Short mmCIF file of C-alpha atoms and ligand atoms in Angstrom, two decimals:
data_model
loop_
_atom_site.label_atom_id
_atom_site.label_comp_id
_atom_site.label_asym_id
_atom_site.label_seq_id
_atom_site.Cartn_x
_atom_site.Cartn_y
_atom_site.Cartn_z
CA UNK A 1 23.04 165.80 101.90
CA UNK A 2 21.16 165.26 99.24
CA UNK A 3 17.40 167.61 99.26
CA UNK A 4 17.67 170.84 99.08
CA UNK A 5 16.75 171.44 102.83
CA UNK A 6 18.90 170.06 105.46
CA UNK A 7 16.52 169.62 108.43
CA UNK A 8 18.64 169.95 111.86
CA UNK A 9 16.67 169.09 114.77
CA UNK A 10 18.26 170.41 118.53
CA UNK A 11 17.53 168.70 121.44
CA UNK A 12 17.49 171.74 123.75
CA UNK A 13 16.40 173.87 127.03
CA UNK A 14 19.96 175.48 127.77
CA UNK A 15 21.41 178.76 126.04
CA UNK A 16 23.45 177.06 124.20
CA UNK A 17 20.80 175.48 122.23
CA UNK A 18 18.99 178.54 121.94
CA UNK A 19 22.40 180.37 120.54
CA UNK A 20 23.09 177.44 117.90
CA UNK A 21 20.07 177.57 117.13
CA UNK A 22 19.75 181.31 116.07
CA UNK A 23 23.37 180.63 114.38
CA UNK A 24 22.22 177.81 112.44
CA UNK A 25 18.64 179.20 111.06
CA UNK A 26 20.54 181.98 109.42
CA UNK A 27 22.23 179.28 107.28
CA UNK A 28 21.05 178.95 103.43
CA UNK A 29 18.95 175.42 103.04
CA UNK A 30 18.69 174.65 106.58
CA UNK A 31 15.56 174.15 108.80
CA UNK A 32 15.72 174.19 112.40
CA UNK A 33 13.48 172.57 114.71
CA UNK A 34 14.14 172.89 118.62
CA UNK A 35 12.83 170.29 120.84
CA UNK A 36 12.00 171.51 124.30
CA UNK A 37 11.16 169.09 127.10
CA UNK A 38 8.50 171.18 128.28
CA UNK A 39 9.84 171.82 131.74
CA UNK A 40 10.19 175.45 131.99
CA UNK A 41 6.87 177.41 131.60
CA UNK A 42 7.71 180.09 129.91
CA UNK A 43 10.86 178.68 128.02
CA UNK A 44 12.90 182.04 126.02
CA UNK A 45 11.75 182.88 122.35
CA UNK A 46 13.81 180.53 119.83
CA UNK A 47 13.95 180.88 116.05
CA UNK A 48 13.34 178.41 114.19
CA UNK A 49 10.19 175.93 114.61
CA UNK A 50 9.88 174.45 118.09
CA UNK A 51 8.21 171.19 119.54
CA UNK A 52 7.80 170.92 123.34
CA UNK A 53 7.59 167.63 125.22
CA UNK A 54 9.40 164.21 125.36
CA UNK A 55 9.24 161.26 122.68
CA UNK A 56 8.58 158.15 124.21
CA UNK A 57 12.20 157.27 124.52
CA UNK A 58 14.81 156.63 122.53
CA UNK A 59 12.22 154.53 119.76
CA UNK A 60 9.61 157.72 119.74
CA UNK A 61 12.70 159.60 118.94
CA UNK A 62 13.57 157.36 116.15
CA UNK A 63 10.03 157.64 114.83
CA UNK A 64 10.09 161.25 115.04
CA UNK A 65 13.22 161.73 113.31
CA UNK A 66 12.21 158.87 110.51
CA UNK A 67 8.16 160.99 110.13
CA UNK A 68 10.00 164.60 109.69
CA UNK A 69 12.76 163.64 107.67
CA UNK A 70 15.49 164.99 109.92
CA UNK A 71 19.37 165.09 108.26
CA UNK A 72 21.29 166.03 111.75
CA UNK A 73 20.34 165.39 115.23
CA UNK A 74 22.33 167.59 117.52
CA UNK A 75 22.26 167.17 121.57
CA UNK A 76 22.26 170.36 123.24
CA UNK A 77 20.99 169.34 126.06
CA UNK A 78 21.74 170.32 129.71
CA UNK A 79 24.70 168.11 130.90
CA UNK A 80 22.87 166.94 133.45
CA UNK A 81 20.22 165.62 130.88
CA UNK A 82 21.55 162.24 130.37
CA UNK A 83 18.65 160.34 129.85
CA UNK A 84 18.34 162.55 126.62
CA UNK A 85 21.39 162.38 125.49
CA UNK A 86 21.29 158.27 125.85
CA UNK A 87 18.30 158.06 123.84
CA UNK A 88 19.34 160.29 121.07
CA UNK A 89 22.70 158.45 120.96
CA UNK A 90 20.91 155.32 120.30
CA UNK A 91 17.87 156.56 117.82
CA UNK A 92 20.66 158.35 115.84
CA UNK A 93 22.46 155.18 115.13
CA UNK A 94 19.51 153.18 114.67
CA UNK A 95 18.50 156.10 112.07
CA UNK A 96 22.21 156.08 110.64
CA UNK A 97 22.08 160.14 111.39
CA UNK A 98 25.32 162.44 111.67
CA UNK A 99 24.71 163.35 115.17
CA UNK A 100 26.75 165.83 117.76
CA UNK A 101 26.90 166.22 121.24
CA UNK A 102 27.25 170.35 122.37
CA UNK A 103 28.49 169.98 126.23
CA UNK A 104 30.39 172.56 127.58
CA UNK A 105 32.74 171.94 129.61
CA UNK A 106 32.89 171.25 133.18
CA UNK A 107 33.81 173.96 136.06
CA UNK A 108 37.30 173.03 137.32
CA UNK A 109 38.63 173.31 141.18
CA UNK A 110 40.94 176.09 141.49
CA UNK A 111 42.76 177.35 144.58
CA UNK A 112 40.85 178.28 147.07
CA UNK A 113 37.96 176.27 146.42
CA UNK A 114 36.56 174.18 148.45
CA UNK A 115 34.29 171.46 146.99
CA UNK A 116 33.30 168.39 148.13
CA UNK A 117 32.69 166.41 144.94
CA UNK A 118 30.09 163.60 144.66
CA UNK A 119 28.55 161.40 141.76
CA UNK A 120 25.00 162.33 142.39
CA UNK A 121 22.06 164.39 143.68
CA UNK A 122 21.29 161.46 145.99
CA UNK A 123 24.79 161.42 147.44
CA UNK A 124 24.76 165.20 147.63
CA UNK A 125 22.39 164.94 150.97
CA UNK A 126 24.73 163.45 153.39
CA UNK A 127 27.76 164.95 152.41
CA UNK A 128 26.77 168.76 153.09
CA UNK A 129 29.09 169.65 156.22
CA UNK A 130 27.58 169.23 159.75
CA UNK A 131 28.55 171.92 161.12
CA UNK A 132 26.32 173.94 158.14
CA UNK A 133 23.18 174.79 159.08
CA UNK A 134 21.87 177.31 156.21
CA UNK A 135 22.34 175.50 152.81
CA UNK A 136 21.94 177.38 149.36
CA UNK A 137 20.32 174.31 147.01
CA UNK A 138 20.90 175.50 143.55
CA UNK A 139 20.29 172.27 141.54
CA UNK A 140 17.25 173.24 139.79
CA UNK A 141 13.85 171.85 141.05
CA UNK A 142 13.58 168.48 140.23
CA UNK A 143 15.61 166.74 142.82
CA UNK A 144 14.92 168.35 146.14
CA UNK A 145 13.14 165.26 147.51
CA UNK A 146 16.20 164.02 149.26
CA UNK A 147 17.05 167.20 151.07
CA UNK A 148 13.59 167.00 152.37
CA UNK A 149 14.89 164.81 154.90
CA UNK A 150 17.30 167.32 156.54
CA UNK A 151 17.08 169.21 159.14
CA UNK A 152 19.06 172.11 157.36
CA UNK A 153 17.77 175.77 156.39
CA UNK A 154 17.46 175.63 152.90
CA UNK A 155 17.56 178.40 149.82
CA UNK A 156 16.30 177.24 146.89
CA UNK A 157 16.68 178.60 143.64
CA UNK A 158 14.98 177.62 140.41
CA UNK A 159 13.37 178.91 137.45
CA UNK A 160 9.81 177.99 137.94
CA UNK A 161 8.04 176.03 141.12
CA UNK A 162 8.82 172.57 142.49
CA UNK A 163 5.66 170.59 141.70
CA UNK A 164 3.12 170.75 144.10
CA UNK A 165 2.90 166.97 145.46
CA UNK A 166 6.94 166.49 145.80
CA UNK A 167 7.77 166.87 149.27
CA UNK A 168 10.10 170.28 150.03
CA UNK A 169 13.04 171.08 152.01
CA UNK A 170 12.42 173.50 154.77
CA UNK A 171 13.32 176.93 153.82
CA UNK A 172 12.45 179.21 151.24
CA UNK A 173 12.31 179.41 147.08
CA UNK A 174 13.52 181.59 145.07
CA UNK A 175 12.64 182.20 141.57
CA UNK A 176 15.28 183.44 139.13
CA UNK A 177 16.74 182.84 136.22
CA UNK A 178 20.84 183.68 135.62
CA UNK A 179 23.01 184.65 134.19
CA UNK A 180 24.14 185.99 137.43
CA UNK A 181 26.62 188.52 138.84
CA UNK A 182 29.34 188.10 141.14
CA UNK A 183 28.28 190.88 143.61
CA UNK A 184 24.68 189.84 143.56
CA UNK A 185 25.84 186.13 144.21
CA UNK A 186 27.95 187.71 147.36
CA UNK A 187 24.86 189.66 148.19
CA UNK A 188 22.79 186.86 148.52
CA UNK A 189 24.88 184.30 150.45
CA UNK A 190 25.57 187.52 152.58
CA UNK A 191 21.77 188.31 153.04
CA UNK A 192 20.50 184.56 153.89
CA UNK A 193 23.68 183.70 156.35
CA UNK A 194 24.78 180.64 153.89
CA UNK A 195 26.98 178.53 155.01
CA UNK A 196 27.73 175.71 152.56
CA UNK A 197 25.71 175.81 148.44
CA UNK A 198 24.37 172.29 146.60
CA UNK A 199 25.32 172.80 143.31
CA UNK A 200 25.27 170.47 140.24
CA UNK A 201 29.12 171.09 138.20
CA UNK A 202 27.28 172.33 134.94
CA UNK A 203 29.78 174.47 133.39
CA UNK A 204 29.31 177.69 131.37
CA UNK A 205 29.64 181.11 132.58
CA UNK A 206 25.78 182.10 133.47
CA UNK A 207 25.71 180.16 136.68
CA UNK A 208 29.90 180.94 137.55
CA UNK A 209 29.16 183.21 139.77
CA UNK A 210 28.53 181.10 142.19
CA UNK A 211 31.32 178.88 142.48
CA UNK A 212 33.33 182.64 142.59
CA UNK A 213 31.32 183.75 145.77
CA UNK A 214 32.05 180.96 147.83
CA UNK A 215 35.65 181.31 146.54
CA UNK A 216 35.25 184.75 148.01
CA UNK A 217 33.52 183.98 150.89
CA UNK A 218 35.45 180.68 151.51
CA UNK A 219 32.31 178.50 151.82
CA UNK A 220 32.56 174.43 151.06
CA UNK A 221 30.61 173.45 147.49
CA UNK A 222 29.06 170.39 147.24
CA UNK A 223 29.38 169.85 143.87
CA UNK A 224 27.62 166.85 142.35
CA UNK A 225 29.64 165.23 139.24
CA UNK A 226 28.09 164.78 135.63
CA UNK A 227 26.43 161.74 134.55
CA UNK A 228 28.17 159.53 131.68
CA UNK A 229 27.56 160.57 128.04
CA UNK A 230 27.65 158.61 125.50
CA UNK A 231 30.71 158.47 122.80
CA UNK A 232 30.54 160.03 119.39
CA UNK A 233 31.05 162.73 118.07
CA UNK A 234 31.40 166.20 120.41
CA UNK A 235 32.25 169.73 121.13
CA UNK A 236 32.21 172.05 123.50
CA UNK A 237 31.46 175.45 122.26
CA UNK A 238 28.31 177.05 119.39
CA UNK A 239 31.08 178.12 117.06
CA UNK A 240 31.92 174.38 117.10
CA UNK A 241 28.51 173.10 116.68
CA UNK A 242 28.06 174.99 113.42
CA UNK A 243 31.46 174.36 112.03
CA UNK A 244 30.78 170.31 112.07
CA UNK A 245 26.93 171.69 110.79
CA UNK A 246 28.24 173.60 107.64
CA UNK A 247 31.35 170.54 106.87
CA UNK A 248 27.88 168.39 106.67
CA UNK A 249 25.80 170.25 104.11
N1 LIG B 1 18.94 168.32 134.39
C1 LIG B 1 19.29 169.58 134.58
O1 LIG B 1 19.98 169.93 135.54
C2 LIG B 1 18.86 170.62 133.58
C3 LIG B 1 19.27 171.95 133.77
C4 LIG B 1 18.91 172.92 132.84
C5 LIG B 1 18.14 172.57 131.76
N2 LIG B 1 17.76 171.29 131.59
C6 LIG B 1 16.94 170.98 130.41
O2 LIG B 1 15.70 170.49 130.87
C7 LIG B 1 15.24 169.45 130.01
C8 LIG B 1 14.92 168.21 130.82
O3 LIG B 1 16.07 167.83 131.53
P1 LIG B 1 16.11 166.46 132.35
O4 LIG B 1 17.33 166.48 133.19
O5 LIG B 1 14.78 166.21 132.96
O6 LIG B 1 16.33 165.43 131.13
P2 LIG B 1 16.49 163.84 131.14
O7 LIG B 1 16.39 163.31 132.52
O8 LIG B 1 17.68 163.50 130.32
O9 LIG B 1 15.22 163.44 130.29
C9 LIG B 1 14.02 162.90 130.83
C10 LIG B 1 13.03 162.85 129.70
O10 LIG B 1 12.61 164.17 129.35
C11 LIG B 1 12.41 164.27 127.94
N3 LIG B 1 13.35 165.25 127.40
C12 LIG B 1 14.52 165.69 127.95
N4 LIG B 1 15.07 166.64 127.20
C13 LIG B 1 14.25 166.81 126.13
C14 LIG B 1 14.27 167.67 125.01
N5 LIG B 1 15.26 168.57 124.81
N6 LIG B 1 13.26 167.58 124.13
C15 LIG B 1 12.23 166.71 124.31
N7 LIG B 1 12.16 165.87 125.37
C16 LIG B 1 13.15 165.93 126.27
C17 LIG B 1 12.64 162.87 127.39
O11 LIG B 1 11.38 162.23 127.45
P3 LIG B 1 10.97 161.06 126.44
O12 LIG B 1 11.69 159.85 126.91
O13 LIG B 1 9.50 161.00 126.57
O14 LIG B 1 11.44 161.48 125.06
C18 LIG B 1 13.58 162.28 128.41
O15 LIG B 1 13.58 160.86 128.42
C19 LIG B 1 16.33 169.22 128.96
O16 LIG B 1 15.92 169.87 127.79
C20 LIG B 1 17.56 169.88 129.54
O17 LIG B 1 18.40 170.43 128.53
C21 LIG B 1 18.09 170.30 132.48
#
């Protein structure tokens, strides 16, 4: 690089994005800009400048990285965030920009699990079990329109509110934010009478607990597959992320 400021923008909204982030800002000659999507309403503090909402696709990206001058582009995005990922993939080589992709990896089936693995949210509705009747839905809020359709009991947990005009499963909310605990993830499936979870396979360790209780409790998963990512390069841990940072400087 040749200024004297590296400018490293992160696409973000998971914890790993907030963690490289704080990593990276404490490096000499680097600026960090997060980019938040604007989803969660009261999104956790992040050093480092911040911008919140989307681009205008993949060429509003490329403008945005052209106006500010940006040196990296790294995707931290959720791995469910594809779209995101896709654009920056292509603004990054249309701006000829080193650019990463931080995905952790996925949650693998171990013995006594019991998933029921499907490509999509979509595909998720008519594969719960029919002989469950009391569903856990833990796939954020975003895509419950197609369980809406069900006749199931439904407990839904997300950060903030569905929107108010998309139509909602019967059952209840609940609003929460992880990491969570094994005993409290017990407690809960316990407490409602849950007989099969909705779950997107997004990896890490703040939303494991899950998978464990129904490992426990020998409950089936359905657990929707990732999305395709684009190639380049990647890694799957922060350390990583700021190794390939500081071999760019
Ligand atoms: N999907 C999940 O399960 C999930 C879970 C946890 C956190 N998140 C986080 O929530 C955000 C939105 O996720 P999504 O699944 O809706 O994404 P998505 O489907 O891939 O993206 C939809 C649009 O949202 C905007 N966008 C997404 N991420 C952005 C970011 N980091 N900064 C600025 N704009 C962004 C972009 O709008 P423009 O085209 O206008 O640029 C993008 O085209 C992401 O930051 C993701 O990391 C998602």
């Amino acid at each position: 690089m040749n200024s004297e400021t590296t400018r490293v923008l992160i696409l973000g909204g998971t914890g790993d994005a907030a963690a490289l982030a704080a990593q990276l800002s404490v490096l000499p000659g680097v600026a960090i800009t997060t980019a938040l999507a604007g989803r969660t309403q009261q999104p956790s503090a992040l050093p480092g400048a911040v911008r919140v909402g989307g681009f205008s696709g993949s060429n509003g990206l490329l403008a945005y990285l052209k106006q500010q001058h940006i040196d990296i582009l790294i995707d931290a995005t959720h791995p469910f965030a594809a779209q995101m990922s896709w654009n920056a993939a292509m603004a990054a080589v249309e701006a000829r920009l080193p650019h990463l992709m931080l995905v952790r990896p996925e949650w693998k089936k171990v013995a006594g699990d019991r998933w029921i693995e499907v490509e999509t949210v979509e595909a998720a509705a008519p594969a719960i079990p029919t002989n469950a009747k009391r569903i856990f839905l833990t796939i954020g809020r975003q895509q419950l329109a197609p369980f809406a359709l069900l006749p199931h009991w439904f407990l839904m947990r997300s950060i903030d509110p569905p929107a108010t005009d998309m139509a909602l499963p019967n059952g209840e909310l609940l609003l929460d934010r992880g990491p969570y605990t094994l005993e409290n993830e017990i407690a809960l499936l316990k407490q409602h009478r849950i007989e099969a979870i909705v779950s997107k396979n997004s990896g890490g360790a703040a939303t494991y607990a899950k998978v464990m209780a129904a490992r426990e409790l020998a409950l089936p998963i359905v657990m929707v597959q990732r999305p395709a990512m684009p190639s380049g390069d990647r890694v799957s841990d922060v350390a990583s992320a700021v190794e390939w940072v500081k071999q760019m400087l």
